[in-house]
Short mmCIF file of C-alpha atoms (C1' of nucleotides) in Angstrom, two decimals:
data_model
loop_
_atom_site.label_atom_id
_atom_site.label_comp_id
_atom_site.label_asym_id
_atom_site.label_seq_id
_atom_site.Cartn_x
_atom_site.Cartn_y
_atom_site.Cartn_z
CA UNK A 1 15.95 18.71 7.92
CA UNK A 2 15.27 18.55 11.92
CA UNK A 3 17.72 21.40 12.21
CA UNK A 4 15.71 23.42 9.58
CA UNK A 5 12.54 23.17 11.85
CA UNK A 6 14.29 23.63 14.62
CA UNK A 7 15.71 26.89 13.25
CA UNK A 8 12.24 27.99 11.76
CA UNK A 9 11.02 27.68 15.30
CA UNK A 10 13.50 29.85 16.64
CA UNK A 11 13.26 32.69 13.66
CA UNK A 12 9.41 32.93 14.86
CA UNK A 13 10.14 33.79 18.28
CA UNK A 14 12.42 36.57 17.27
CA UNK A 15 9.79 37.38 14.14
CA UNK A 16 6.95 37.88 16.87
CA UNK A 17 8.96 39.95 19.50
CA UNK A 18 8.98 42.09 15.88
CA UNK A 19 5.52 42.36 15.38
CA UNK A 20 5.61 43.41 18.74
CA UNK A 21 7.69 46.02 18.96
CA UNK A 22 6.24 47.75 16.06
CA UNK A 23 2.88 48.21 18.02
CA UNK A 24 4.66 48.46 21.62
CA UNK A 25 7.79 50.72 21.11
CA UNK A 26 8.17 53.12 24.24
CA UNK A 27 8.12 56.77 22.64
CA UNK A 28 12.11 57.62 23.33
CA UNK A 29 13.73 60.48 22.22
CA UNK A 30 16.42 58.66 20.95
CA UNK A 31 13.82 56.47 19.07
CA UNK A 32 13.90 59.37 16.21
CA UNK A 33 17.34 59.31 15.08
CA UNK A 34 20.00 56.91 13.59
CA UNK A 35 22.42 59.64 14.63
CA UNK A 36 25.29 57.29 16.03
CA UNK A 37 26.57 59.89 17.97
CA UNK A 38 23.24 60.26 19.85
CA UNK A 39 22.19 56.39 20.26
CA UNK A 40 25.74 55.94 21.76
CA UNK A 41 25.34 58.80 24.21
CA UNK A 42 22.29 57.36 25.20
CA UNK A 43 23.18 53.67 25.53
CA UNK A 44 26.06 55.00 28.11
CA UNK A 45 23.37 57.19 29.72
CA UNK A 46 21.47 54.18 30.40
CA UNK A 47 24.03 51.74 31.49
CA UNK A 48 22.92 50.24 34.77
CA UNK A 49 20.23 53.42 34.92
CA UNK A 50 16.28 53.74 34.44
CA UNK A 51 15.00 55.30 31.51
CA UNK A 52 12.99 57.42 34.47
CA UNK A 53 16.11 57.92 35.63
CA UNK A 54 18.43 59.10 33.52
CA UNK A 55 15.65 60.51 30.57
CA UNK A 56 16.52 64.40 31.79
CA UNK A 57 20.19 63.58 31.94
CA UNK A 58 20.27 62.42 28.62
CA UNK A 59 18.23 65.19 27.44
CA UNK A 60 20.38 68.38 28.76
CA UNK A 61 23.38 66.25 27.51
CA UNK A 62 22.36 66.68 24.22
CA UNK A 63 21.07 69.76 24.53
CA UNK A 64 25.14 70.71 25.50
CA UNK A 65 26.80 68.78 23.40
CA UNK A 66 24.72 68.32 20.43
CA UNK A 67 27.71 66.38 18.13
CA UNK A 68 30.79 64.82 18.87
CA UNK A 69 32.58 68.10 18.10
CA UNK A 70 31.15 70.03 21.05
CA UNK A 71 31.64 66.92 23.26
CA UNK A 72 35.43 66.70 22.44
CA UNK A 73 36.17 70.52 22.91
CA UNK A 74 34.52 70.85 26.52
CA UNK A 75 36.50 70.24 29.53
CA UNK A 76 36.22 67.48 31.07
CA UNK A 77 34.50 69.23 34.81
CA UNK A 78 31.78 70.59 32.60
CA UNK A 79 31.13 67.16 31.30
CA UNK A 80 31.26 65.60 34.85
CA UNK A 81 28.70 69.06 35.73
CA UNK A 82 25.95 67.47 33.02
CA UNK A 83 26.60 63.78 34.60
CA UNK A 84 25.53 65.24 37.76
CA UNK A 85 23.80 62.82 40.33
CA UNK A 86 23.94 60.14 37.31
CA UNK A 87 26.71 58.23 39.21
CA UNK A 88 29.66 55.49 37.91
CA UNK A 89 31.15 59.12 36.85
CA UNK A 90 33.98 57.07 34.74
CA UNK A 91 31.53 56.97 32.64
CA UNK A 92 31.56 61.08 32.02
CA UNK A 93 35.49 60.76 32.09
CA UNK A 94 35.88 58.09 29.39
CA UNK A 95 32.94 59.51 27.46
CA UNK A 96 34.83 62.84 26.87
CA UNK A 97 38.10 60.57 26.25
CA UNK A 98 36.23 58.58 23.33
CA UNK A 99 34.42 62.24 21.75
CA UNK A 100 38.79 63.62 21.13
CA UNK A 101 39.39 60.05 20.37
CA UNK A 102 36.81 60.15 17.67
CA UNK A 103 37.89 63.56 16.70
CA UNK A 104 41.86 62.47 16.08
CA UNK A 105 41.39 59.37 15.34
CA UNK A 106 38.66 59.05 13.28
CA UNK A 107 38.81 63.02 11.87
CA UNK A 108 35.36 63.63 13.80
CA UNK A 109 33.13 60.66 11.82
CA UNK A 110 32.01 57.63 14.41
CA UNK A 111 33.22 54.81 13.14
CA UNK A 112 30.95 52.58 11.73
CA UNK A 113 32.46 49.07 11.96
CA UNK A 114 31.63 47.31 15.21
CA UNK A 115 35.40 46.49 16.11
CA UNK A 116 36.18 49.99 15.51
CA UNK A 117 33.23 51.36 17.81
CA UNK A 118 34.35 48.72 20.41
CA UNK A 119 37.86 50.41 20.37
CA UNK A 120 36.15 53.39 22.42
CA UNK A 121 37.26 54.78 25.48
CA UNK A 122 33.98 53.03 27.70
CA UNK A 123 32.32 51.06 24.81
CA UNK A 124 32.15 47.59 25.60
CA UNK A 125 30.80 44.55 23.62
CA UNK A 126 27.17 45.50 24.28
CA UNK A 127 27.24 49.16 23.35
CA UNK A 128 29.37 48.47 20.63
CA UNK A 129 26.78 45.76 19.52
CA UNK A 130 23.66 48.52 20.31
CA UNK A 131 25.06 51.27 17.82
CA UNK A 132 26.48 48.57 15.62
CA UNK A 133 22.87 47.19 15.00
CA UNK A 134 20.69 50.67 15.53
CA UNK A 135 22.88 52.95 13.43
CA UNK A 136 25.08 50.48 10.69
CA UNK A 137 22.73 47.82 10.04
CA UNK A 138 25.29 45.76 12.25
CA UNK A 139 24.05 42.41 13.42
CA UNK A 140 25.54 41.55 16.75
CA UNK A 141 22.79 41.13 19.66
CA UNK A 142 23.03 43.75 22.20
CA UNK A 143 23.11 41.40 25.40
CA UNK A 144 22.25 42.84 28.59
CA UNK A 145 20.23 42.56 31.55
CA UNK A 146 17.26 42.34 29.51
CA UNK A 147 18.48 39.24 26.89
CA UNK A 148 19.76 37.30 30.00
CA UNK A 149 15.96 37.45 31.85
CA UNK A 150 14.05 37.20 28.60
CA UNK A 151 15.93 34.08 26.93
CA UNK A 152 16.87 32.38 30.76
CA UNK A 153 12.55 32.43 30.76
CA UNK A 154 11.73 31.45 26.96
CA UNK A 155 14.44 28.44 26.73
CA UNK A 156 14.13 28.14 30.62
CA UNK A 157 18.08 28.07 30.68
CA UNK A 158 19.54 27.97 34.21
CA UNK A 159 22.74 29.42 33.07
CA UNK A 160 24.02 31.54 35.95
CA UNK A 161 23.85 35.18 34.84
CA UNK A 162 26.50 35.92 37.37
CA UNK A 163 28.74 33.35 35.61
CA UNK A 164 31.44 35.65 33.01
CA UNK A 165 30.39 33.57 30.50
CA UNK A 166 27.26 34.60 30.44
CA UNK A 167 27.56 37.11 27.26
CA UNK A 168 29.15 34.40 25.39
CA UNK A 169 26.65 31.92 26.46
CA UNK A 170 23.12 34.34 25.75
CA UNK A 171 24.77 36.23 22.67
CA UNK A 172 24.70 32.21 21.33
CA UNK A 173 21.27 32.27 22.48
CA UNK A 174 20.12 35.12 21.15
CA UNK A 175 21.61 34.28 17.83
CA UNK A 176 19.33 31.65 17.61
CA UNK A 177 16.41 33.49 17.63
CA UNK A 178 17.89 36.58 15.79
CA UNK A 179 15.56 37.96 12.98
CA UNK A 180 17.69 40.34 10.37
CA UNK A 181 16.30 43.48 11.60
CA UNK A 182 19.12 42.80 14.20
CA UNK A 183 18.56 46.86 15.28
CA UNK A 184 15.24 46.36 16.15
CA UNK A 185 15.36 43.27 17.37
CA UNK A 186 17.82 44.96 20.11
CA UNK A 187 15.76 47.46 20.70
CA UNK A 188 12.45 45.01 21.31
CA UNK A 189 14.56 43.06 23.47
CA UNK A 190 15.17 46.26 25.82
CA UNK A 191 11.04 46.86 25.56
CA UNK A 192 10.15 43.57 26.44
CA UNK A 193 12.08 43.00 29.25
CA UNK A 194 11.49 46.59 30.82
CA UNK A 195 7.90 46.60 29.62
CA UNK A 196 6.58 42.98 30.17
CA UNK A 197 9.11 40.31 31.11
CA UNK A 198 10.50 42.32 34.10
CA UNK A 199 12.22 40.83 37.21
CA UNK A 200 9.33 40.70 39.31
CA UNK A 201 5.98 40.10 38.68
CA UNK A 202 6.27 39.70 34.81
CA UNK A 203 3.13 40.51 32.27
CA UNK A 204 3.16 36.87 30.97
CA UNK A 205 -0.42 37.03 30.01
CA UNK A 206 0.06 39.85 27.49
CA UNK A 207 3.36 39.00 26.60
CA UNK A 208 4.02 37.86 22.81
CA UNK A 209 6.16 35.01 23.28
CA UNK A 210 4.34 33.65 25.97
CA UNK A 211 3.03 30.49 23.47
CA UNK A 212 6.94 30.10 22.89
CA UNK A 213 8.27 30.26 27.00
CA UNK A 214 9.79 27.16 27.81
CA UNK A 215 9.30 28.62 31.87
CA UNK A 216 5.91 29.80 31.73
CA UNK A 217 4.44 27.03 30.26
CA UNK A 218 6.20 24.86 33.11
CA UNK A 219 4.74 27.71 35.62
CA UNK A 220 8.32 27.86 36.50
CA UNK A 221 8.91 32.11 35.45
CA UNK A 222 10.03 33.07 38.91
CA UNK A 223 12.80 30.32 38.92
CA UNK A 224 14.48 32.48 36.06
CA UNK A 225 16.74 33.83 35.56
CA UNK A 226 19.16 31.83 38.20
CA UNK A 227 21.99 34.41 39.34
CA UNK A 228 23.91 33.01 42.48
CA UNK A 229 26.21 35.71 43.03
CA UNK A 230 25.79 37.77 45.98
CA UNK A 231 25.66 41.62 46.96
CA UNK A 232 28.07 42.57 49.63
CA UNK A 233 27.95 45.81 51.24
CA UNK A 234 30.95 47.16 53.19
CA UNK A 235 31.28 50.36 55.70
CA UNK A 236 32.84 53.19 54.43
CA UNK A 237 33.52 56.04 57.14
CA UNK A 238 34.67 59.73 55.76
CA UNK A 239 35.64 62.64 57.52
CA UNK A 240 35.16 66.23 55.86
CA UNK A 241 35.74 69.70 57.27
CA UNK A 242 33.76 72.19 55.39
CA UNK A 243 35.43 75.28 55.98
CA UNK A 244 33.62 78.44 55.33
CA UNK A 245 33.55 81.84 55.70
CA UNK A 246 31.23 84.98 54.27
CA UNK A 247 29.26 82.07 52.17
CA UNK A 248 33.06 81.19 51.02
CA UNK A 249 33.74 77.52 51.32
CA UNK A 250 37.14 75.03 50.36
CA UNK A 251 37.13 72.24 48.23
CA UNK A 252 39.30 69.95 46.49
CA UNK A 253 38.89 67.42 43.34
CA UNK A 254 38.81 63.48 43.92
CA UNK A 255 41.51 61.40 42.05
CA UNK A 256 40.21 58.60 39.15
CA UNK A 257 40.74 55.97 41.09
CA UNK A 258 38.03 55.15 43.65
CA UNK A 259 34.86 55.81 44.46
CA UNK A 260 33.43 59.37 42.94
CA UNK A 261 36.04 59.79 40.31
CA UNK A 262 36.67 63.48 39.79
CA UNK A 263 34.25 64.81 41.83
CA UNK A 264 34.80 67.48 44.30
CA UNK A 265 34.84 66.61 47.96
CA UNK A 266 35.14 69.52 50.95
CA UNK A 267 38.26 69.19 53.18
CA UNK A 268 39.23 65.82 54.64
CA UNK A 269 41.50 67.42 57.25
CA UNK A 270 42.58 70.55 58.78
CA UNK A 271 45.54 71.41 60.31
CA UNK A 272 45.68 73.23 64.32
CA UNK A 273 44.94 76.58 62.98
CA UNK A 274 41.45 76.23 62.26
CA UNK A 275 40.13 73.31 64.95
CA UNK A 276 39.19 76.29 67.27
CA UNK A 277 36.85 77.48 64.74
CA UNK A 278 34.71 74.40 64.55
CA UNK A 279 31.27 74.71 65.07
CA UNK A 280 29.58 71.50 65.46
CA UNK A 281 29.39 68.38 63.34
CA UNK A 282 26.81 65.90 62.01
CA UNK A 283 26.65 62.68 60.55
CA UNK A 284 25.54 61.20 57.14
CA UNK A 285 24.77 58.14 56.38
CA UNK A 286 24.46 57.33 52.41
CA UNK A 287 23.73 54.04 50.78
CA UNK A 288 25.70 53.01 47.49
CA UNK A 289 25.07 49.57 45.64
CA UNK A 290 27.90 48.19 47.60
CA UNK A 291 29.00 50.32 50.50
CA UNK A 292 27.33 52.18 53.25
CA UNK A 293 28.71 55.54 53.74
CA UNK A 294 29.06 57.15 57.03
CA UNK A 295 30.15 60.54 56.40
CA UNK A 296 31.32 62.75 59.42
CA UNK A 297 31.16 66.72 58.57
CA UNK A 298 32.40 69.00 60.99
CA UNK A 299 31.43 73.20 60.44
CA UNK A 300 34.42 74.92 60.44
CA UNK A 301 33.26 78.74 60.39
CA UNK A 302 36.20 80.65 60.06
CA UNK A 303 35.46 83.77 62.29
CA UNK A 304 39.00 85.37 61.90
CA UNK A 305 39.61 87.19 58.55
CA UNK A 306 43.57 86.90 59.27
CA UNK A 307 43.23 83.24 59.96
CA UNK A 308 41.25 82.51 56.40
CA UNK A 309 43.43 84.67 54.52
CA UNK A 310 46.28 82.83 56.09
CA UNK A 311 45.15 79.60 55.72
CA UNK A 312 44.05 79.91 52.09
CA UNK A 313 47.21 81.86 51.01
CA UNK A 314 49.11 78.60 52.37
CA UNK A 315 46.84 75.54 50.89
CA UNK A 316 45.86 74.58 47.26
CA UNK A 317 42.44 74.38 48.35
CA UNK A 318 39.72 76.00 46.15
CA UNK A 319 37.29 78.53 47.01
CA UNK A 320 33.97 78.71 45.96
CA UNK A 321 30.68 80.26 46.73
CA UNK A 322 27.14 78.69 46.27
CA UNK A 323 27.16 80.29 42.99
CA UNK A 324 30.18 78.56 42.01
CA UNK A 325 29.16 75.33 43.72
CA UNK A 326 26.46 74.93 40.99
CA UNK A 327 28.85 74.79 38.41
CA UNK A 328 30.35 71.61 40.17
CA UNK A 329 29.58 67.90 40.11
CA UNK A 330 29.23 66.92 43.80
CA UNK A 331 28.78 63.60 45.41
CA UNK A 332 24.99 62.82 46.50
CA UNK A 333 25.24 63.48 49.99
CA UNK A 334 27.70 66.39 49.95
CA UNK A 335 25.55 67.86 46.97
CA UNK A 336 22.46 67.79 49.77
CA UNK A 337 24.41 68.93 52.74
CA UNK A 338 25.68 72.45 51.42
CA UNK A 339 22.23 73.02 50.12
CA UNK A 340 20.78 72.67 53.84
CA UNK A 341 23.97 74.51 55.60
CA UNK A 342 24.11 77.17 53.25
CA UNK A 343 20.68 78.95 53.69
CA UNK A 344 21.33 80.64 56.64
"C1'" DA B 1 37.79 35.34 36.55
"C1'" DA B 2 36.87 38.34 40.32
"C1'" DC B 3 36.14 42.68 41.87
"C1'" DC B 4 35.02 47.64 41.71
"C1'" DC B 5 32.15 51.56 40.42
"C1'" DG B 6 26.24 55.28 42.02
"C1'" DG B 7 21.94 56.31 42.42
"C1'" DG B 8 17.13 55.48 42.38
"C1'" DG B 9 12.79 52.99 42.06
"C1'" DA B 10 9.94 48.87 42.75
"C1'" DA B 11 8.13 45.33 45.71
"C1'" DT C 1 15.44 45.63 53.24
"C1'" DT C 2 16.56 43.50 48.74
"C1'" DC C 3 16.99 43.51 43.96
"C1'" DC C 4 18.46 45.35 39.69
"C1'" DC C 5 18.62 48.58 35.99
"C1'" DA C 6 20.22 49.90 27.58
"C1'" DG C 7 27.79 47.57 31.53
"C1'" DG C 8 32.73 48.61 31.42
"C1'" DG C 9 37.36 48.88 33.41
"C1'" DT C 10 40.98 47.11 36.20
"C1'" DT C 11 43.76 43.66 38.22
#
DNA sequence: AACCCGGGGAA
DNA sequence: TTCCCAGGGTT
């Protein structure tokens, strides 16, 4: 019988982030559809990213590659072209992998079972969970960011969000206050803690579990949620040579397996032949999450038509132009630098 | 279980 | 500056 309260009390909380959500939704473009294939390109959009952020991304990628069909006959560069400036680019790569994997696999229908859609090249147990809920009347929570800062607050849980039990520990949680509009609920969840119980400087005074927040009514909010792990930032130091001549200019594709995946890069040496031809150099420094980038580019302006046919005749290298260039995904800083060198 | 992977906005 | 965002993959 205590359990039965106990559970009733729960049921409300999720019940009232409801009510909520019905008056509060943010107006999203993938708000309109149930379309599985859309709701799971957006919740890989939106991985780790702003709505701000990543809303014209997600846009133009649909725009593209309106169905899993188109998706899966692209190439893979033009896919890594609309991901663009979005960065972690594996998720581009494994996005393209899962659209042929859904075409052989699954004969070009998303799967609708949640260990099915977690079988998907770059679908973990939250998006899995997210298209589960939105698009099959699943009912896993969808525990992110959000569910670990909004349930840390109401049950003012000092469960370290850094620990990798976390999703086991809030998905338990979250079941507890779970109404059966699971897809919703997921959704409201995402609204709440982007809208009202953000990181800093939360909305408690408007917000609708505020009666129900074990923290605020302990004026303890800004003690949750506890997360003890620690940023570390390293030095990275590049060196590129960005050979050029006639608004010509060399470039090369990055591997898979660090930093930039599949992106194209300008040289990172030269050999004799072309060190009389360089020009000058600067220096770029470019912040990531967890490096600091020091990039050194030296102008190599190949004055000598023998010299540049020879040297391209003997390297793999790939010419382009700053038509060209447009049509390829760039790192950040390089993206910037051959839009300020090349307008001379 | 620990570590790696981008870019941008808010405070 | 620091934090963190609709996380997932690799080792």
């Amino acid at each position: 019988m205590e359990k039965n309260n106990r559970d009733a009390a729960f049921l409300q909380v999720g019940n009232k982030l409801l009510d909520w959500y019905k008056k509060n939704a943010r107006d999203l473009p993938f708000r309109q559809t149930k379309d599985p294939y859309k709701i799971w390109i957006c919740e890989i959009v939106f991985q780790q990213t702003r709505i701000n952020q990543g809303l014209n991304h997600y846009n133009n990628f649909i725009k593209r590659f309106p169905d899993v069909q188109t998706l899966a006959a692209a190439e893979e560069d033009e896919v890594l072209l609309y991901w663009k400036g979005l960065g972690y680019y594996s998720r581009a790569i494994n996005i393209h992998k899962a659209a042929r994997q859904i075409m052989n696999e699954y004969q070009g229908t998303f799967p609708s079972e949640y260990d099915e859609i977690l079988k998907l090249k770059g679908v973990g147990k939250y998006t899995a969970a997210a298209v589960s809920s939105i698009c099959f009347g699943g009912r896993m929570p969808a525990v992110d960011g959000n569910f670990y800062r909004v349930l840390s607050r109401v049950f003012a849980d000092d469960f370290d969000i850094s620990n990798s039990r976390a999703f086991v520990y809030f998905s338990e949680l979250a079941n507890l206050v779970m109404p059966e509009n699971v897809g919703d609920f997921n959704q409201a969840m995402m609204d709440l803690g982007s809208e009202i119980c953000k990181p800093k400087n939360p909305l408690c005074g408007v917000c609708p579990l505020n009666k129900d927040c074990l923290a605020f009514s302990l004026n303890k909010i800004s003690e949750f949620p506890v997360k003890t792990k620690k940023v570390k930032t390293e030095n990275l130091d590049l060196t590129y040579y960005f050979v050029h001549r006639n608004g010509q200019f060399l470039i090369q594709q990055r591997k898979d397996d660090f930093i930039w995946k599949k992106l194209f890069e300008f040289l990172p040496a030269i050999s004799a032949e072309l060190e009389p031809f360089i020009k000058s150099s600067k220096t770029i420094s470019h912040k990531l999450t967890h490096k600091n980038v020091n990039i050194e580019i030296y102008d190599v302006e190949v004055d000598s038509e023998t010299v540049w046919n020879d040297f391209t005749a003997q390297n793999e290298y790939l010419i382009t132009d700053l038509e060209g260039f447009h049509h390829k995904s760039f790192p950040k800083p390089l993206e910037n630098y051959v839009q300020n060198s090349l307008k001379d």
